C-alpha atoms as one frame of an Amber mdcrd trajectory, in Angstrom:
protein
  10.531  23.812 -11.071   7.438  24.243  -9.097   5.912  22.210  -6.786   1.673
  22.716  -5.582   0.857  21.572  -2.183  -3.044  21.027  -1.591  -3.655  19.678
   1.583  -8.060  19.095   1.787  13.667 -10.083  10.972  13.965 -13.377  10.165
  11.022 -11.450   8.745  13.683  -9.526   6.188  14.646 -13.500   4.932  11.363
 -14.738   4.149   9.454 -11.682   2.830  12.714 -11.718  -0.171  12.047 -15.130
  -1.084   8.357 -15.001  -0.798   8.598 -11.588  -2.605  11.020 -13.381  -5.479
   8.126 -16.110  -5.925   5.929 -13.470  -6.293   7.816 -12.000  -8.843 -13.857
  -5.210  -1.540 -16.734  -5.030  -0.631 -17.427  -3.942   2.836 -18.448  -6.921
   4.971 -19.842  -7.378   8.035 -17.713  -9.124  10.896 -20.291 -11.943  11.666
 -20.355 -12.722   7.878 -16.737 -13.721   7.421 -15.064 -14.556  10.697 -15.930
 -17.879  12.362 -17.593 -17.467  15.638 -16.297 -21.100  16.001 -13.679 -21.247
  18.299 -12.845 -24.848  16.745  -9.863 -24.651  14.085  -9.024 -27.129  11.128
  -5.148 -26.543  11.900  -3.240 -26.117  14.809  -3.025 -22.283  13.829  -5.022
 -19.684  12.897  -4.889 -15.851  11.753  -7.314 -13.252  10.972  -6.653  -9.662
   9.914  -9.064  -6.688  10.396  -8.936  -4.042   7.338  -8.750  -0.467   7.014
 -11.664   0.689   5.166 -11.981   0.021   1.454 -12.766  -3.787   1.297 -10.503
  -6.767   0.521 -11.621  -6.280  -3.466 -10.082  -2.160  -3.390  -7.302  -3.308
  -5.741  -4.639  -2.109  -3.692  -4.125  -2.510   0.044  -6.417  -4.533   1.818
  -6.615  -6.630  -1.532  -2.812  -7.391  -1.531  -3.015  -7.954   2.264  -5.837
 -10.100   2.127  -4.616 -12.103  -0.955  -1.469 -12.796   1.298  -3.652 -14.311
   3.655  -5.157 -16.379   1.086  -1.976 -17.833   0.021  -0.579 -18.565   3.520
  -4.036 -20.441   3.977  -3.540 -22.343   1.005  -0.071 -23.261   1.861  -0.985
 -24.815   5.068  -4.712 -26.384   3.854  -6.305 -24.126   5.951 -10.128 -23.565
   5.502 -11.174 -20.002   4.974 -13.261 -18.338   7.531 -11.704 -21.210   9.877
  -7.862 -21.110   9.739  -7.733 -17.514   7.974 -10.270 -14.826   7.751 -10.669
 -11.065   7.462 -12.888  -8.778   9.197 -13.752  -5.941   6.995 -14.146  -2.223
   8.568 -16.702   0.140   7.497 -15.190   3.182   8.873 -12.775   3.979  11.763
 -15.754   3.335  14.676 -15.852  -0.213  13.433 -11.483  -0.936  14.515 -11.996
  -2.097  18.244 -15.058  -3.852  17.708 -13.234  -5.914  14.938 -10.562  -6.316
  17.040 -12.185  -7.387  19.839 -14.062  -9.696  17.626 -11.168 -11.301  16.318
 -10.284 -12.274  20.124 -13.181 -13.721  20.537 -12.986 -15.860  17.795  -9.615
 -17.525  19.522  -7.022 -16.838  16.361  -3.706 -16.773  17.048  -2.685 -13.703
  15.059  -4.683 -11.019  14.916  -3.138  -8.728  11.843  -3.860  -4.995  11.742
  -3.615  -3.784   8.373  -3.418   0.293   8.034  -1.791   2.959  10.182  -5.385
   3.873  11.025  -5.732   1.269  13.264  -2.725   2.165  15.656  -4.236   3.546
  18.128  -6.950   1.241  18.454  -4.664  -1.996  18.445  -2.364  -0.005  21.073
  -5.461  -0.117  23.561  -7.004  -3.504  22.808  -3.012  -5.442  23.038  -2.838
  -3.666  26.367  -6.057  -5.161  27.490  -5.274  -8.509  25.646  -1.518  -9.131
  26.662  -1.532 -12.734  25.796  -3.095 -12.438  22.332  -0.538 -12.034  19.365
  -1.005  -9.093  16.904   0.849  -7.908  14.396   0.241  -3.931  13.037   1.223
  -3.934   9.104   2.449  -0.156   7.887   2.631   1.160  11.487   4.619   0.390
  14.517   3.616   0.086  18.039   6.369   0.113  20.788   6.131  -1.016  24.120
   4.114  -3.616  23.673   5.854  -7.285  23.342   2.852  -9.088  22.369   2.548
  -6.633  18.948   4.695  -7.286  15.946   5.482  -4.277  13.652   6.183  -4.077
   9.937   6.710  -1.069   8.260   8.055  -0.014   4.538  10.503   2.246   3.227
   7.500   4.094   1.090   9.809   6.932   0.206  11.985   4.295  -1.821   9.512
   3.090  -4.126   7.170   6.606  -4.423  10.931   7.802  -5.339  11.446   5.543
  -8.324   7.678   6.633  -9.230   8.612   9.938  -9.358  11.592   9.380 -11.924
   9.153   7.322 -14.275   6.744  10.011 -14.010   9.247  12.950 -14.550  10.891
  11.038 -17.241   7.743   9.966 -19.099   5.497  13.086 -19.488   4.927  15.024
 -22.566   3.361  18.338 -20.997   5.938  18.609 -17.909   3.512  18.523 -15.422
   2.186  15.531 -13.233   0.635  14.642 -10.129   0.078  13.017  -6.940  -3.489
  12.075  -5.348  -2.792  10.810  -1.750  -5.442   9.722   0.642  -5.637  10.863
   4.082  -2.293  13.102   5.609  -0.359  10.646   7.740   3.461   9.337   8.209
   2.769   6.895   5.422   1.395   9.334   2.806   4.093  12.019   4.088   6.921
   8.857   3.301   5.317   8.533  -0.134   4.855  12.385  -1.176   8.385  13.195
  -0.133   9.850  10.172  -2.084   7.659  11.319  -5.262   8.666  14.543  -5.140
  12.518  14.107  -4.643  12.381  11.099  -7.735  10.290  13.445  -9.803  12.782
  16.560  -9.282  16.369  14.777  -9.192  15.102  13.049 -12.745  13.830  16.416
 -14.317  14.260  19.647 -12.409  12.126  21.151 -14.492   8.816  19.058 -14.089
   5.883  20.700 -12.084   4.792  18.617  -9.287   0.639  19.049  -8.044  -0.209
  16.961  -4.879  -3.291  16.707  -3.724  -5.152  14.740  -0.835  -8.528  13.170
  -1.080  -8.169  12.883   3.326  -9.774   9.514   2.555  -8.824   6.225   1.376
 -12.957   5.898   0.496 -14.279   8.497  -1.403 -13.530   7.642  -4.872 -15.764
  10.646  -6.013 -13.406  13.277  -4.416 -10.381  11.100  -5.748 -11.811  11.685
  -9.414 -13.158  15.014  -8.847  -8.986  16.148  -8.125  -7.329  13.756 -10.782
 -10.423  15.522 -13.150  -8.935  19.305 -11.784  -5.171  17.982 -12.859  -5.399
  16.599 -16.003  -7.736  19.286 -17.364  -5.175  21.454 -15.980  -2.305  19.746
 -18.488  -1.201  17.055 -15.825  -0.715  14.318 -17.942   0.779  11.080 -15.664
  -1.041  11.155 -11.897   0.741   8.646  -9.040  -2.400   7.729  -6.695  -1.384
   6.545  -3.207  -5.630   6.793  -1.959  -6.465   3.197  -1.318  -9.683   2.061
  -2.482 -10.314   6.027  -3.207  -7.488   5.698  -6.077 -10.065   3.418  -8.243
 -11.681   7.570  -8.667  -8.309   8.534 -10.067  -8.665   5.488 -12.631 -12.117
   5.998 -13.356 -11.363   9.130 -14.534  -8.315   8.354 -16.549 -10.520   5.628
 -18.535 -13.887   7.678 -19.183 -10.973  10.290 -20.983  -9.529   8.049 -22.735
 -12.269   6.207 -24.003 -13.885   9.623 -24.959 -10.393  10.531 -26.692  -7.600
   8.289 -26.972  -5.393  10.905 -28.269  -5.193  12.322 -24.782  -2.338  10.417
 -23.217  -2.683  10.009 -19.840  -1.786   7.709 -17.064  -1.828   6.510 -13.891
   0.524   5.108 -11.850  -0.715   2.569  -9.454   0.302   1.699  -6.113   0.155
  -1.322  -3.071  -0.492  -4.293  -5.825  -0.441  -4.231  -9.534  -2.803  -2.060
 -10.737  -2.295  -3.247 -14.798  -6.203  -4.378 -14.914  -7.022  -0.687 -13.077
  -6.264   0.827 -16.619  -7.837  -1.362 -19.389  -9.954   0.766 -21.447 -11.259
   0.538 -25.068  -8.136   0.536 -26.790  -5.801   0.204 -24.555  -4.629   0.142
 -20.967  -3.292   3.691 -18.840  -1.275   1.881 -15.834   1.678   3.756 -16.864
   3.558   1.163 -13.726   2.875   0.522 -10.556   4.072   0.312  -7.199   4.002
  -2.922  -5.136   4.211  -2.621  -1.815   4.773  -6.470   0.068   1.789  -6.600
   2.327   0.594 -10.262   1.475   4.306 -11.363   1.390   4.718 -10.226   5.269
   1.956 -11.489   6.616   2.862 -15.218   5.683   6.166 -14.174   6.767   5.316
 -13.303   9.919   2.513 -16.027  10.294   5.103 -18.627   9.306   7.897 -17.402
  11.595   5.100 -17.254  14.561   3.933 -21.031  14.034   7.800 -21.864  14.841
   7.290 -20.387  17.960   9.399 -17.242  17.056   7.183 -14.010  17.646   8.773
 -11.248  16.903   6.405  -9.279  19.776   8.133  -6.142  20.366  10.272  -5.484
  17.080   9.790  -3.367  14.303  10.739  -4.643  11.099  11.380  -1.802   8.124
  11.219  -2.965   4.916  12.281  -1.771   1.598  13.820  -1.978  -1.749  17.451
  -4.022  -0.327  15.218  -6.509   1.368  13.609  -6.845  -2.042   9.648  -6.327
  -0.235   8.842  -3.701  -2.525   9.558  -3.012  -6.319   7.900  -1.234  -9.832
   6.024  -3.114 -12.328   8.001  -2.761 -15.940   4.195  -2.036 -17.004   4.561
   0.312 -20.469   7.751   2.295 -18.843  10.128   3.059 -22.062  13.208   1.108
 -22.141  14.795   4.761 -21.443  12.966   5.313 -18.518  13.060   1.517 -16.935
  16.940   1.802 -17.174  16.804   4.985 -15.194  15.184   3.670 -12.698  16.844
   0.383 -12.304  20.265   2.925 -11.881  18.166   5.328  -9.265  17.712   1.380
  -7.281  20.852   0.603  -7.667  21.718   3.436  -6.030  19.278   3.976  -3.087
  20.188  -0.057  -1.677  24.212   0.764  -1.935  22.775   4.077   0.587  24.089
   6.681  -2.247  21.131   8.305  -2.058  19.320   9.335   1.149  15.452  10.265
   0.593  13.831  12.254   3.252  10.714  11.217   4.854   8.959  14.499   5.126
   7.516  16.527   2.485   8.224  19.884   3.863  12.199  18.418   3.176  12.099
  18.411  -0.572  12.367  21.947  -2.393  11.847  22.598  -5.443  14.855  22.990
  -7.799
């Protein structure tokens, strides 16, 4: 029907099995990274954010907890063997970076295509320090690891629980800030949505930040006063806007029925309100699940400095949650996977691709 456009490895191995298992507050530098070059283990790995915090509830959180895990594993000490350097806005990137040098870790993780360019300059200066860029890819450059995801695949399965799931035909899409990534999620959305039901109406919308929760909820606000009843946020920390909103409806009228889909980690807690919860399902991308992958690969001696790994729904990194999907839709869906791994269906990675039926 109609669709409204705002615009305002060995790796593959592990991250399955790890993914199988499976299953913040803005900080300064100095206050979480050791500025003691001396290490509990024998290796060591720090990763500087995108902005939002490791507590956003989405993608620095399910990077970070990642990190956490891999630490664990090993009996590393936190803020020795694994840290994170939060950034407070896109000034802060080489600073962290270069801070995370200093500090003598042996991976330095990028996590965000916002930090491409500035991990492009500081791995030219630093060409025997290891980093890895998570969500982007850098070529060229043998001492940087890449690891992207096929974001199309899972945005397309939301799109089929969203089409297939609302009551007033219309839903939506609040997206962060216009990039590759958002571009791979909007254009798998929008194909799900319309091969499921050609007749849903499609609103997308970009906050152009992954911060500003108060835009996020001033646009999910705009769509489901405007009979949008199911909204897919892909805006980072800014998403929490999109659920803030959801919740302060429901709890002022429960009859409303609306939902949010949630994306990067599970977003179930995201939609508890008074008598209920409103994660209608949720995305998860593997971002904790390939940074020990590529951490643990690294420590036996086996870099992959140079590649670029693409991940997606065959190599089991990224899934939906079952969350409150009908048994209807869920079966859908699980047919629609089915059928994007055996290559049956082929979902474009530009918006400007997908028409409207």
């Amino acid at each position: 029907m109609e669709k409204v456009r705002t615009k305002g490895l060995a790796i593959l191995s592990l991250v399955t099995g790890l993914v199988l298992s499976a299953c913040g507050d803005t900080t300064e530098a100095t206050d979480n990274a050791s500025t003691d070059s001396e290490k509990t283990n024998d290796y060591s790995i720090v990763m500087v954010t995108d902005n939002g915090g490791v507590d956003d509830g989405s993608f620095n959180q399910a990077a970070w907890e990642g990190m956490v895990e891999w630490g664990k594993e090993h009996d590393g000490i936190e803020g020795e063997d694994y840290t994170y350097i939060a950034s407070d806005g896109d000034s802060e990137y080489i600073p962290n970076l270069n801070q995370a040098i200093m500090n003598d870790f042996d991976i330095v993780f990028g996590v965000g295509f916002k930090l491409k360019q500035s991990m492009m300059e500081i791995a030219d200066d630093n060409p025997d320090q290891q980093f890895v860029i998570i969500d982007d890819s850098i070529e060229g450059n043998d001492n940087v690891a890449s690891v992207l995801f096929k974001d199309q695949e899972n945005a397309f399965l939301a799109g089929v629980a969203a089409a297939l799931s609302t009551e007033t035909g219309k839903i939506g899409f609040v997206a962060g800030q216009q990039s590759e990534v958002l571009d791979r999620f909007e254009a798998g959305f929008l194909m799900g949505a319309y091969t499921a039901n050609p007749d849903v109406e499609v609103i997308v919308e970009y906050v152009e930040s992954f911060s500003d929760t108060s835009k996020a909820r001033q646009i999910a606000a705009g769509m489901y006063s405007n009979g949008v009843d199911i909204v897919y946020q892909g805006a980072g920390d800014a998403g929490n806007g999109v659920f803030s909103e959801a919740r302060d409806r429901m709890n002022a009228d429960p009859d409303e029925k609306i939902w949010v889909i949630g994306s990067d980690s599970d977003q179930t807690e995201e939609g508890e309100y008074n008598e209920g919860n409103l994660t209608l399902t949720s995305s998860i991308k593997g971002l904790g699940q390939a940074i020990k992958s590529v951490a643990n690969q690294t420590m036996q001696g086996d870099f992959p400095g140079g590649e670029i790994t693409k991940l997606g729904l065959k190599e089991e990194a990224i899934y939906m949650t079952r969350g409150q999907l009908s048994e209807e839709t869920w079966t859908a869906m699980e047919e629609y996977k089915k059928q994007i791994i055996n290559g049956e269906i082929d979902i474009p990675i530009n918006p400007d691709e997908v028409t409207a039926p």
